[in-house]
């Protein structure tokens, strides 16, 4: 079980440009941007700050370190941080709605007037918010929206903004811009002053300033010990019944192919009875490896190799199973994840139980995989 809450607060700007291509609509390096940093990036911070560890200590860290995220929180309310909004809850600034299961089909509560599923869908309507505060996880969309108006922000879009930054390329021997192509425009990320990034971890990082990411960006890191009474600890101890929502991307399947759900009979006896609410897949890659050097030489190891690319089910996706799973995320079998790599140690597929309106006690009994993209 996770033991620490790792908070990361950027000291200034962080670059958000990341990707192999530029779109015709955006030629300033913002295409494919990736923020906030995923759990694999924070996992690398544990190893880069402990280069003097022995081989045995390194092995122990590899076996027991689990990092999950990213999330974010207000500095005055770290316990109830923000997690991705489950896709069955649609919350806009003026209206709210919820997906239900009626006669084994997804339909909106506002469209249900009879026992038959509504013909219309919400293809063109999306939630105005994508982050939900943890203490509102079990509340109805109407309550969440009302509290967002009257009390504190129960939902949010994000806690950072993208700002253009004119970046100089200086001469080697003087602090002047080079004559040709001396300036180029990049997209930087600026977080709100009263917010921070949040990650769950089985190990703590010493409080202090760290370099995280490229361009020598500095962040302030704090480790907060989690107690059994902490809200996230209590929720993660609840076993998954018939429905759950991902709060981190899920990488399922095999070593060569990506799937929308684990390819294992222990997950569901009949995959054609799984109900799924999701969006298009997201790329998932991480760096790992030590080049040609032996693993014993940690101090002078070569840069890590870029691992095989995969696609992940995005955070917020909702699964409804034919029968209760009765397992927590920590009890998920290792064979549900691809064998190569350390995917479960990067917190992929971390999920919390949810309640789906219209789901009877016998669960989903028939029908094919029903997904809303």
mmCIF file of C-alpha atoms in Angstrom:
data_model
loop_
_atom_site.group_PDB
_atom_site.id
_atom_site.type_symbol
_atom_site.label_atom_id
_atom_site.label_comp_id
_atom_site.label_asym_id
_atom_site.label_seq_id
_atom_site.Cartn_x
_atom_site.Cartn_y
_atom_site.Cartn_z
ATOM 1 C CA UNK A 1 0.000 0.000 0.000
ATOM 2 C CA UNK A 2 1.155 3.546 -0.635
ATOM 3 C CA UNK A 3 2.884 5.129 2.349
ATOM 4 C CA UNK A 4 3.724 8.653 1.209
ATOM 5 C CA UNK A 5 2.227 11.577 -0.630
ATOM 6 C CA UNK A 6 4.888 13.273 -2.766
ATOM 7 C CA UNK A 7 4.164 16.932 -3.518
ATOM 8 C CA UNK A 8 6.026 18.710 -6.316
ATOM 9 C CA UNK A 9 5.844 22.477 -6.705
ATOM 10 C CA UNK A 10 7.679 23.993 -9.712
ATOM 11 C CA UNK A 11 9.943 26.939 -8.896
ATOM 12 C CA UNK A 12 8.986 29.002 -11.920
ATOM 13 C CA UNK A 13 8.141 27.747 -15.406
ATOM 14 C CA UNK A 14 8.356 24.242 -16.825
ATOM 15 C CA UNK A 15 8.425 23.395 -20.494
ATOM 16 C CA UNK A 16 5.451 21.500 -21.839
ATOM 17 C CA UNK A 17 6.653 20.832 -25.379
ATOM 18 C CA UNK A 18 7.032 17.140 -26.118
ATOM 19 C CA UNK A 19 6.346 15.244 -29.317
ATOM 20 C CA UNK A 20 7.747 14.220 -32.660
ATOM 21 C CA UNK A 21 5.581 16.379 -34.893
ATOM 22 C CA UNK A 22 3.939 19.781 -35.214
ATOM 23 C CA UNK A 23 0.389 20.322 -36.339
ATOM 24 C CA UNK A 24 -0.469 22.834 -39.087
ATOM 25 C CA UNK A 25 -2.514 24.774 -36.520
ATOM 26 C CA UNK A 26 0.335 25.074 -34.072
ATOM 27 C CA UNK A 27 3.931 25.604 -35.188
ATOM 28 C CA UNK A 28 5.487 26.755 -31.910
ATOM 29 C CA UNK A 29 6.287 23.405 -30.317
ATOM 30 C CA UNK A 30 3.097 22.847 -28.346
ATOM 31 C CA UNK A 31 1.947 19.837 -30.344
ATOM 32 C CA UNK A 32 2.162 16.614 -28.374
ATOM 33 C CA UNK A 33 2.887 18.458 -25.130
ATOM 34 C CA UNK A 34 2.981 16.293 -22.029
ATOM 35 C CA UNK A 35 2.188 17.789 -18.647
ATOM 36 C CA UNK A 36 2.088 16.972 -15.817
ATOM 37 C CA UNK A 37 5.015 14.504 -15.645
ATOM 38 C CA UNK A 38 3.874 10.902 -15.365
ATOM 39 C CA UNK A 39 4.760 8.460 -12.614
ATOM 40 C CA UNK A 40 7.722 7.048 -14.564
ATOM 41 C CA UNK A 41 9.411 10.467 -14.496
ATOM 42 C CA UNK A 42 9.007 10.746 -10.738
ATOM 43 C CA UNK A 43 10.223 7.161 -10.311
ATOM 44 C CA UNK A 44 13.438 8.149 -12.081
ATOM 45 C CA UNK A 45 13.886 10.921 -9.529
ATOM 46 C CA UNK A 46 14.243 8.303 -6.774
ATOM 47 C CA UNK A 47 17.115 6.619 -8.597
ATOM 48 C CA UNK A 48 18.870 9.757 -9.838
ATOM 49 C CA UNK A 49 19.060 11.128 -6.282
ATOM 50 C CA UNK A 50 20.407 7.853 -4.859
ATOM 51 C CA UNK A 51 23.306 7.081 -7.190
ATOM 52 C CA UNK A 52 25.553 6.131 -4.286
ATOM 53 C CA UNK A 53 23.330 3.257 -3.172
ATOM 54 C CA UNK A 54 24.704 -0.260 -3.162
ATOM 55 C CA UNK A 55 23.594 -2.939 -5.591
ATOM 56 C CA UNK A 56 21.461 -4.597 -2.898
ATOM 57 C CA UNK A 57 19.771 -1.293 -2.039
ATOM 58 C CA UNK A 58 19.151 -0.661 -5.715
ATOM 59 C CA UNK A 59 17.512 -4.064 -6.114
ATOM 60 C CA UNK A 60 15.329 -3.491 -3.077
ATOM 61 C CA UNK A 61 14.198 -0.136 -4.461
ATOM 62 C CA UNK A 62 13.431 -1.708 -7.843
ATOM 63 C CA UNK A 63 11.330 -4.429 -6.240
ATOM 64 C CA UNK A 64 9.364 -2.295 -3.788
ATOM 65 C CA UNK A 65 9.077 1.179 -5.300
ATOM 66 C CA UNK A 66 5.600 1.954 -6.665
ATOM 67 C CA UNK A 67 4.685 5.472 -7.783
ATOM 68 C CA UNK A 68 1.249 6.529 -9.035
ATOM 69 C CA UNK A 69 0.008 9.776 -10.517
ATOM 70 C CA UNK A 70 -0.115 12.464 -11.664
ATOM 71 C CA UNK A 71 -2.635 14.310 -9.520
ATOM 72 C CA UNK A 72 -2.689 17.849 -8.164
ATOM 73 C CA UNK A 73 -3.902 19.637 -5.050
ATOM 74 C CA UNK A 74 -4.317 22.967 -3.342
ATOM 75 C CA UNK A 75 -1.539 23.566 -0.841
ATOM 76 C CA UNK A 76 -4.033 24.075 1.999
ATOM 77 C CA UNK A 77 -5.911 20.831 1.245
ATOM 78 C CA UNK A 78 -3.408 18.134 0.290
ATOM 79 C CA UNK A 79 -5.394 15.150 1.583
ATOM 80 C CA UNK A 80 -8.309 15.796 -0.754
ATOM 81 C CA UNK A 81 -6.359 16.193 -3.975
ATOM 82 C CA UNK A 82 -7.810 16.217 -7.477
ATOM 83 C CA UNK A 83 -8.087 13.027 -9.534
ATOM 84 C CA UNK A 84 -9.376 12.575 -13.110
ATOM 85 C CA UNK A 85 -13.149 12.916 -13.335
ATOM 86 C CA UNK A 86 -14.886 9.551 -14.033
ATOM 87 C CA UNK A 87 -16.455 9.613 -17.478
ATOM 88 C CA UNK A 88 -19.883 8.549 -16.252
ATOM 89 C CA UNK A 89 -20.214 11.955 -14.537
ATOM 90 C CA UNK A 90 -20.732 14.902 -16.885
ATOM 91 C CA UNK A 91 -20.500 18.268 -15.160
ATOM 92 C CA UNK A 92 -20.745 21.570 -17.000
ATOM 93 C CA UNK A 93 -20.921 25.099 -15.655
ATOM 94 C CA UNK A 94 -24.682 25.248 -16.120
ATOM 95 C CA UNK A 95 -25.877 21.628 -16.283
ATOM 96 C CA UNK A 96 -24.901 18.154 -15.112
ATOM 97 C CA UNK A 97 -25.751 14.620 -16.177
ATOM 98 C CA UNK A 98 -24.796 11.013 -15.591
ATOM 99 C CA UNK A 99 -24.456 7.880 -17.675
ATOM 100 C CA UNK A 100 -26.590 4.950 -16.544
ATOM 101 C CA UNK A 101 -26.998 1.335 -17.588
ATOM 102 C CA UNK A 102 -30.538 0.690 -18.813
ATOM 103 C CA UNK A 103 -31.258 -2.686 -20.400
ATOM 104 C CA UNK A 104 -27.520 -3.295 -20.778
ATOM 105 C CA UNK A 105 -26.921 -0.055 -22.719
ATOM 106 C CA UNK A 106 -25.369 3.256 -21.745
ATOM 107 C CA UNK A 107 -27.786 6.180 -21.745
ATOM 108 C CA UNK A 108 -27.985 9.568 -20.079
ATOM 109 C CA UNK A 109 -30.177 10.080 -17.041
ATOM 110 C CA UNK A 110 -31.718 13.196 -18.577
ATOM 111 C CA UNK A 111 -32.770 11.202 -21.653
ATOM 112 C CA UNK A 112 -34.394 8.336 -19.775
ATOM 113 C CA UNK A 113 -38.150 8.805 -19.864
ATOM 114 C CA UNK A 114 -39.168 5.171 -20.265
ATOM 115 C CA UNK A 115 -37.618 1.804 -19.612
ATOM 116 C CA UNK A 116 -36.208 1.818 -23.121
ATOM 117 C CA UNK A 117 -32.782 3.419 -23.742
ATOM 118 C CA UNK A 118 -32.835 6.867 -25.290
ATOM 119 C CA UNK A 119 -31.914 7.133 -28.943
ATOM 120 C CA UNK A 120 -29.762 10.239 -28.529
ATOM 121 C CA UNK A 121 -26.254 10.285 -27.145
ATOM 122 C CA UNK A 122 -23.880 12.940 -25.863
ATOM 123 C CA UNK A 123 -21.391 12.748 -28.717
ATOM 124 C CA UNK A 124 -21.094 16.510 -29.045
ATOM 125 C CA UNK A 125 -21.342 17.343 -25.330
ATOM 126 C CA UNK A 126 -18.373 16.968 -23.032
ATOM 127 C CA UNK A 127 -17.842 17.824 -19.418
ATOM 128 C CA UNK A 128 -16.438 21.306 -18.811
ATOM 129 C CA UNK A 129 -14.295 19.862 -16.033
ATOM 130 C CA UNK A 130 -11.798 17.013 -16.064
ATOM 131 C CA UNK A 131 -10.599 16.899 -12.437
ATOM 132 C CA UNK A 132 -12.642 15.928 -9.384
ATOM 133 C CA UNK A 133 -11.655 16.516 -5.776
ATOM 134 C CA UNK A 134 -11.336 13.253 -3.897
ATOM 135 C CA UNK A 135 -13.895 14.036 -1.185
ATOM 136 C CA UNK A 136 -16.588 14.372 -3.882
ATOM 137 C CA UNK A 137 -15.870 10.995 -5.469
ATOM 138 C CA UNK A 138 -19.162 9.344 -4.407
ATOM 139 C CA UNK A 139 -21.420 12.387 -4.834
ATOM 140 C CA UNK A 140 -24.002 12.794 -7.581
ATOM 141 C CA UNK A 141 -23.192 15.222 -10.412
ATOM 142 C CA UNK A 142 -25.931 17.594 -9.250
ATOM 143 C CA UNK A 143 -24.386 17.860 -5.778
ATOM 144 C CA UNK A 144 -20.896 18.344 -7.200
ATOM 145 C CA UNK A 145 -22.047 21.114 -9.486
ATOM 146 C CA UNK A 146 -24.016 22.870 -6.754
ATOM 147 C CA UNK A 147 -21.093 22.736 -4.309
ATOM 148 C CA UNK A 148 -18.777 24.093 -6.994
ATOM 149 C CA UNK A 149 -20.994 27.166 -7.216
ATOM 150 C CA UNK A 150 -21.630 27.733 -3.519
ATOM 151 C CA UNK A 151 -18.690 26.391 -1.516
ATOM 152 C CA UNK A 152 -15.245 25.366 -2.671
ATOM 153 C CA UNK A 153 -14.255 24.135 -6.153
ATOM 154 C CA UNK A 154 -15.262 20.466 -6.184
ATOM 155 C CA UNK A 155 -14.275 20.160 -9.849
ATOM 156 C CA UNK A 156 -11.716 21.965 -11.961
ATOM 157 C CA UNK A 157 -10.304 22.049 -15.457
ATOM 158 C CA UNK A 158 -6.617 22.220 -14.478
ATOM 159 C CA UNK A 159 -4.292 24.163 -12.188
ATOM 160 C CA UNK A 160 -1.777 25.272 -14.798
ATOM 161 C CA UNK A 161 -1.639 27.487 -17.856
ATOM 162 C CA UNK A 162 0.383 27.296 -21.049
ATOM 163 C CA UNK A 163 2.334 30.443 -21.830
ATOM 164 C CA UNK A 164 4.555 31.249 -24.844
ATOM 165 C CA UNK A 165 8.206 31.755 -24.009
ATOM 166 C CA UNK A 166 10.812 33.317 -26.293
ATOM 167 C CA UNK A 167 13.931 31.242 -25.774
ATOM 168 C CA UNK A 168 17.393 32.601 -26.731
ATOM 169 C CA UNK A 169 20.268 30.573 -28.112
ATOM 170 C CA UNK A 170 23.468 32.236 -26.879
ATOM 171 C CA UNK A 171 26.969 32.333 -28.316
ATOM 172 C CA UNK A 172 29.507 30.047 -26.684
ATOM 173 C CA UNK A 173 31.936 32.755 -25.611
ATOM 174 C CA UNK A 174 29.639 35.690 -24.801
ATOM 175 C CA UNK A 175 26.152 36.356 -23.556
ATOM 176 C CA UNK A 176 24.730 37.473 -26.875
ATOM 177 C CA UNK A 177 22.212 35.776 -29.081
ATOM 178 C CA UNK A 178 23.671 33.972 -32.080
ATOM 179 C CA UNK A 179 23.207 35.710 -35.419
ATOM 180 C CA UNK A 180 21.180 32.988 -37.159
ATOM 181 C CA UNK A 181 18.139 31.460 -35.473
ATOM 182 C CA UNK A 182 19.074 32.960 -32.147
ATOM 183 C CA UNK A 183 15.508 33.072 -30.870
ATOM 184 C CA UNK A 184 12.831 30.419 -30.945
ATOM 185 C CA UNK A 185 9.401 30.193 -29.381
ATOM 186 C CA UNK A 186 8.447 27.432 -26.949
ATOM 187 C CA UNK A 187 5.450 26.669 -24.782
ATOM 188 C CA UNK A 188 6.027 26.717 -21.026
ATOM 189 C CA UNK A 189 3.775 25.600 -18.184
ATOM 190 C CA UNK A 190 2.973 27.867 -15.267
ATOM 191 C CA UNK A 191 1.198 26.393 -12.259
ATOM 192 C CA UNK A 192 -0.952 28.450 -9.958
ATOM 193 C CA UNK A 193 0.915 29.659 -6.888
ATOM 194 C CA UNK A 194 -1.313 27.871 -4.371
ATOM 195 C CA UNK A 195 -1.237 24.450 -6.099
ATOM 196 C CA UNK A 196 1.201 21.571 -6.486
ATOM 197 C CA UNK A 197 1.499 18.239 -8.264
ATOM 198 C CA UNK A 198 0.786 15.138 -6.184
ATOM 199 C CA UNK A 199 2.007 11.536 -6.502
ATOM 200 C CA UNK A 200 1.514 8.442 -4.359
ATOM 201 C CA UNK A 201 4.599 6.420 -3.441
ATOM 202 C CA UNK A 202 5.753 3.511 -1.309
ATOM 203 C CA UNK A 203 9.013 5.384 -0.518
ATOM 204 C CA UNK A 204 9.689 8.949 0.558
ATOM 205 C CA UNK A 205 11.940 11.545 -1.035
ATOM 206 C CA UNK A 206 13.978 13.831 1.191
ATOM 207 C CA UNK A 207 12.469 17.306 1.284
ATOM 208 C CA UNK A 208 14.359 19.800 -0.839
ATOM 209 C CA UNK A 209 14.902 21.221 -4.302
ATOM 210 C CA UNK A 210 15.375 18.846 -7.222
ATOM 211 C CA UNK A 211 15.990 19.070 -10.926
ATOM 212 C CA UNK A 212 13.031 17.489 -12.692
ATOM 213 C CA UNK A 213 12.806 17.352 -16.448
ATOM 214 C CA UNK A 214 14.973 19.068 -19.022
ATOM 215 C CA UNK A 215 16.363 22.612 -19.148
ATOM 216 C CA UNK A 216 17.445 22.385 -15.467
ATOM 217 C CA UNK A 217 13.976 23.094 -14.109
ATOM 218 C CA UNK A 218 13.849 23.176 -10.318
ATOM 219 C CA UNK A 219 10.999 21.882 -8.196
ATOM 220 C CA UNK A 220 10.371 21.841 -4.473
ATOM 221 C CA UNK A 221 9.583 18.355 -3.142
ATOM 222 C CA UNK A 222 7.943 17.357 0.114
ATOM 223 C CA UNK A 223 7.025 13.880 1.383
ATOM 224 C CA UNK A 224 3.975 13.494 3.602
ATOM 225 C CA UNK A 225 3.402 10.216 5.420
ATOM 226 C CA UNK A 226 0.006 8.652 4.826
ATOM 227 C CA UNK A 227 -1.972 7.167 7.691
ATOM 228 C CA UNK A 228 -4.712 4.517 7.445
ATOM 229 C CA UNK A 229 -7.245 7.299 8.067
ATOM 230 C CA UNK A 230 -6.123 9.278 5.016
ATOM 231 C CA UNK A 231 -8.992 9.493 2.478
ATOM 232 C CA UNK A 232 -7.014 7.964 -0.397
ATOM 233 C CA UNK A 233 -5.829 5.085 1.796
ATOM 234 C CA UNK A 234 -9.367 4.274 2.862
ATOM 235 C CA UNK A 235 -10.661 4.338 -0.711
ATOM 236 C CA UNK A 236 -7.866 2.155 -2.054
ATOM 237 C CA UNK A 237 -8.628 -0.457 0.606
ATOM 238 C CA UNK A 238 -12.203 -0.871 -0.629
ATOM 239 C CA UNK A 239 -12.394 -3.880 -2.955
ATOM 240 C CA UNK A 240 -13.558 -3.342 -6.526
ATOM 241 C CA UNK A 241 -17.075 -4.680 -6.989
ATOM 242 C CA UNK A 242 -18.679 -4.516 -10.425
ATOM 243 C CA UNK A 243 -17.705 -0.998 -11.468
ATOM 244 C CA UNK A 244 -14.537 1.073 -11.182
ATOM 245 C CA UNK A 245 -12.943 4.141 -12.750
ATOM 246 C CA UNK A 246 -9.278 4.600 -13.622
ATOM 247 C CA UNK A 247 -7.472 7.523 -11.996
ATOM 248 C CA UNK A 248 -4.260 6.797 -13.934
ATOM 249 C CA UNK A 249 -3.841 5.491 -17.515
ATOM 250 C CA UNK A 250 -4.282 1.735 -17.897
ATOM 251 C CA UNK A 251 -1.835 -0.345 -19.969
ATOM 252 C CA UNK A 252 -3.333 -3.797 -20.483
ATOM 253 C CA UNK A 253 -2.811 -6.744 -22.767
ATOM 254 C CA UNK A 254 0.464 -8.256 -23.936
ATOM 255 C CA UNK A 255 4.053 -7.346 -24.731
ATOM 256 C CA UNK A 256 3.258 -6.530 -28.349
ATOM 257 C CA UNK A 257 -0.362 -5.332 -28.394
ATOM 258 C CA UNK A 258 -2.385 -2.893 -26.331
ATOM 259 C CA UNK A 259 -5.904 -3.768 -25.259
ATOM 260 C CA UNK A 260 -8.752 -1.942 -23.560
ATOM 261 C CA UNK A 261 -8.875 -4.455 -20.706
ATOM 262 C CA UNK A 262 -6.653 -7.214 -19.235
ATOM 263 C CA UNK A 263 -6.527 -10.318 -21.397
ATOM 264 C CA UNK A 264 -6.950 -12.748 -18.542
ATOM 265 C CA UNK A 265 -9.816 -14.997 -17.529
ATOM 266 C CA UNK A 266 -9.312 -13.908 -13.935
ATOM 267 C CA UNK A 267 -10.441 -10.406 -14.939
ATOM 268 C CA UNK A 268 -13.755 -11.394 -16.498
ATOM 269 C CA UNK A 269 -14.979 -14.808 -17.585
ATOM 270 C CA UNK A 270 -16.729 -13.317 -20.604
ATOM 271 C CA UNK A 271 -15.116 -10.235 -22.152
ATOM 272 C CA UNK A 272 -18.174 -9.635 -24.344
ATOM 273 C CA UNK A 273 -20.143 -8.675 -21.252
ATOM 274 C CA UNK A 274 -17.823 -5.842 -20.161
ATOM 275 C CA UNK A 275 -19.272 -2.352 -20.359
ATOM 276 C CA UNK A 276 -16.755 0.421 -20.981
ATOM 277 C CA UNK A 277 -16.941 4.224 -21.066
ATOM 278 C CA UNK A 278 -13.702 5.656 -22.410
ATOM 279 C CA UNK A 279 -12.060 8.057 -24.827
ATOM 280 C CA UNK A 280 -9.409 7.561 -27.496
ATOM 281 C CA UNK A 281 -6.214 5.840 -26.376
ATOM 282 C CA UNK A 282 -3.221 7.906 -25.230
ATOM 283 C CA UNK A 283 0.491 7.172 -25.957
ATOM 284 C CA UNK A 284 2.465 5.741 -23.048
ATOM 285 C CA UNK A 285 6.262 5.471 -23.071
ATOM 286 C CA UNK A 286 9.034 5.582 -20.515
ATOM 287 C CA UNK A 287 12.843 5.363 -20.452
ATOM 288 C CA UNK A 288 14.596 2.410 -18.866
ATOM 289 C CA UNK A 289 17.834 0.480 -19.286
ATOM 290 C CA UNK A 290 21.580 0.978 -18.803
ATOM 291 C CA UNK A 291 23.015 0.773 -22.312
ATOM 292 C CA UNK A 292 25.968 -1.602 -22.643
ATOM 293 C CA UNK A 293 27.249 -1.162 -19.094
ATOM 294 C CA UNK A 294 26.784 -3.698 -16.350
ATOM 295 C CA UNK A 295 24.084 -2.875 -13.798
ATOM 296 C CA UNK A 296 26.636 -2.916 -10.945
ATOM 297 C CA UNK A 297 28.233 0.327 -12.185
ATOM 298 C CA UNK A 298 25.456 2.732 -11.214
ATOM 299 C CA UNK A 299 27.642 5.813 -10.865
ATOM 300 C CA UNK A 300 28.793 5.777 -14.491
ATOM 301 C CA UNK A 301 25.830 4.143 -16.147
ATOM 302 C CA UNK A 302 24.837 5.108 -19.673
ATOM 303 C CA UNK A 303 21.598 7.004 -20.394
ATOM 304 C CA UNK A 304 18.451 4.898 -20.374
ATOM 305 C CA UNK A 305 16.952 3.568 -23.577
ATOM 306 C CA UNK A 306 13.495 4.575 -24.729
ATOM 307 C CA UNK A 307 11.202 1.642 -24.180
ATOM 308 C CA UNK A 308 8.694 0.187 -26.606
ATOM 309 C CA UNK A 309 5.772 2.508 -27.213
ATOM 310 C CA UNK A 310 2.334 1.494 -26.022
ATOM 311 C CA UNK A 311 -1.175 2.834 -25.968
ATOM 312 C CA UNK A 312 -3.018 3.285 -22.697
ATOM 313 C CA UNK A 313 -6.673 3.562 -21.771
ATOM 314 C CA UNK A 314 -6.990 7.173 -20.540
ATOM 315 C CA UNK A 315 -7.591 8.053 -16.918
ATOM 316 C CA UNK A 316 -11.254 8.523 -16.076
ATOM 317 C CA UNK A 317 -12.367 5.479 -18.078
ATOM 318 C CA UNK A 318 -15.177 3.466 -16.479
ATOM 319 C CA UNK A 319 -15.420 -0.357 -16.417
ATOM 320 C CA UNK A 320 -18.517 -2.379 -15.525
ATOM 321 C CA UNK A 321 -17.911 -6.115 -15.091
ATOM 322 C CA UNK A 322 -20.306 -9.080 -15.380
ATOM 323 C CA UNK A 323 -19.593 -10.158 -11.802
ATOM 324 C CA UNK A 324 -18.004 -8.532 -8.755
ATOM 325 C CA UNK A 325 -14.211 -8.567 -8.866
ATOM 326 C CA UNK A 326 -13.706 -8.330 -5.074
ATOM 327 C CA UNK A 327 -10.076 -7.229 -5.441
ATOM 328 C CA UNK A 328 -8.221 -4.042 -4.673
ATOM 329 C CA UNK A 329 -5.682 -2.590 -7.114
ATOM 330 C CA UNK A 330 -2.876 -4.066 -5.018
ATOM 331 C CA UNK A 331 -4.364 -7.517 -5.527
ATOM 332 C CA UNK A 332 -4.522 -7.240 -9.324
ATOM 333 C CA UNK A 333 -2.520 -10.186 -10.745
ATOM 334 C CA UNK A 334 0.774 -9.323 -12.411
ATOM 335 C CA UNK A 335 -0.279 -11.189 -15.575
ATOM 336 C CA UNK A 336 -2.913 -8.512 -16.236
ATOM 337 C CA UNK A 337 -0.067 -6.197 -17.194
ATOM 338 C CA UNK A 338 2.484 -6.717 -20.016
ATOM 339 C CA UNK A 339 5.323 -8.886 -18.771
ATOM 340 C CA UNK A 340 8.211 -6.692 -19.919
ATOM 341 C CA UNK A 341 8.880 -3.517 -18.014
ATOM 342 C CA UNK A 342 7.712 -2.200 -14.672
ATOM 343 C CA UNK A 343 4.270 -0.996 -15.645
ATOM 344 C CA UNK A 344 2.417 -1.800 -12.451
ATOM 345 C CA UNK A 345 5.237 -0.177 -10.482
ATOM 346 C CA UNK A 346 4.469 3.007 -12.412
ATOM 347 C CA UNK A 347 0.936 2.933 -11.067
ATOM 348 C CA UNK A 348 -0.805 2.145 -14.351
ATOM 349 C CA UNK A 349 -4.440 1.154 -14.056
ATOM 350 C CA UNK A 350 -4.853 2.559 -10.538
ATOM 351 C CA UNK A 351 -8.593 2.669 -9.943
ATOM 352 C CA UNK A 352 -11.295 3.362 -7.392
ATOM 353 C CA UNK A 353 -14.723 1.697 -7.035
ATOM 354 C CA UNK A 354 -17.757 3.593 -8.278
ATOM 355 C CA UNK A 355 -21.533 3.128 -8.339
ATOM 356 C CA UNK A 356 -23.367 3.011 -11.688
ATOM 357 C CA UNK A 357 -27.068 3.843 -11.633
ATOM 358 C CA UNK A 358 -29.229 1.158 -13.223
ATOM 359 C CA UNK A 359 -26.781 -1.678 -12.511
ATOM 360 C CA UNK A 360 -28.748 -4.544 -10.993
ATOM 361 C CA UNK A 361 -27.374 -6.947 -8.439
ATOM 362 C CA UNK A 362 -26.698 -9.561 -11.109
ATOM 363 C CA UNK A 363 -24.551 -7.167 -13.110
ATOM 364 C CA UNK A 364 -24.299 -7.076 -16.874
ATOM 365 C CA UNK A 365 -25.730 -10.326 -18.184
ATOM 366 C CA UNK A 366 -25.582 -9.995 -21.943
ATOM 367 C CA UNK A 367 -24.534 -7.765 -24.821
ATOM 368 C CA UNK A 368 -21.244 -6.928 -26.456
ATOM 369 C CA UNK A 369 -18.549 -4.530 -25.254
ATOM 370 C CA UNK A 370 -20.287 -1.176 -25.210
ATOM 371 C CA UNK A 371 -17.925 1.803 -25.354
ATOM 372 C CA UNK A 372 -18.563 5.498 -25.785
ATOM 373 C CA UNK A 373 -15.707 7.296 -27.572
#
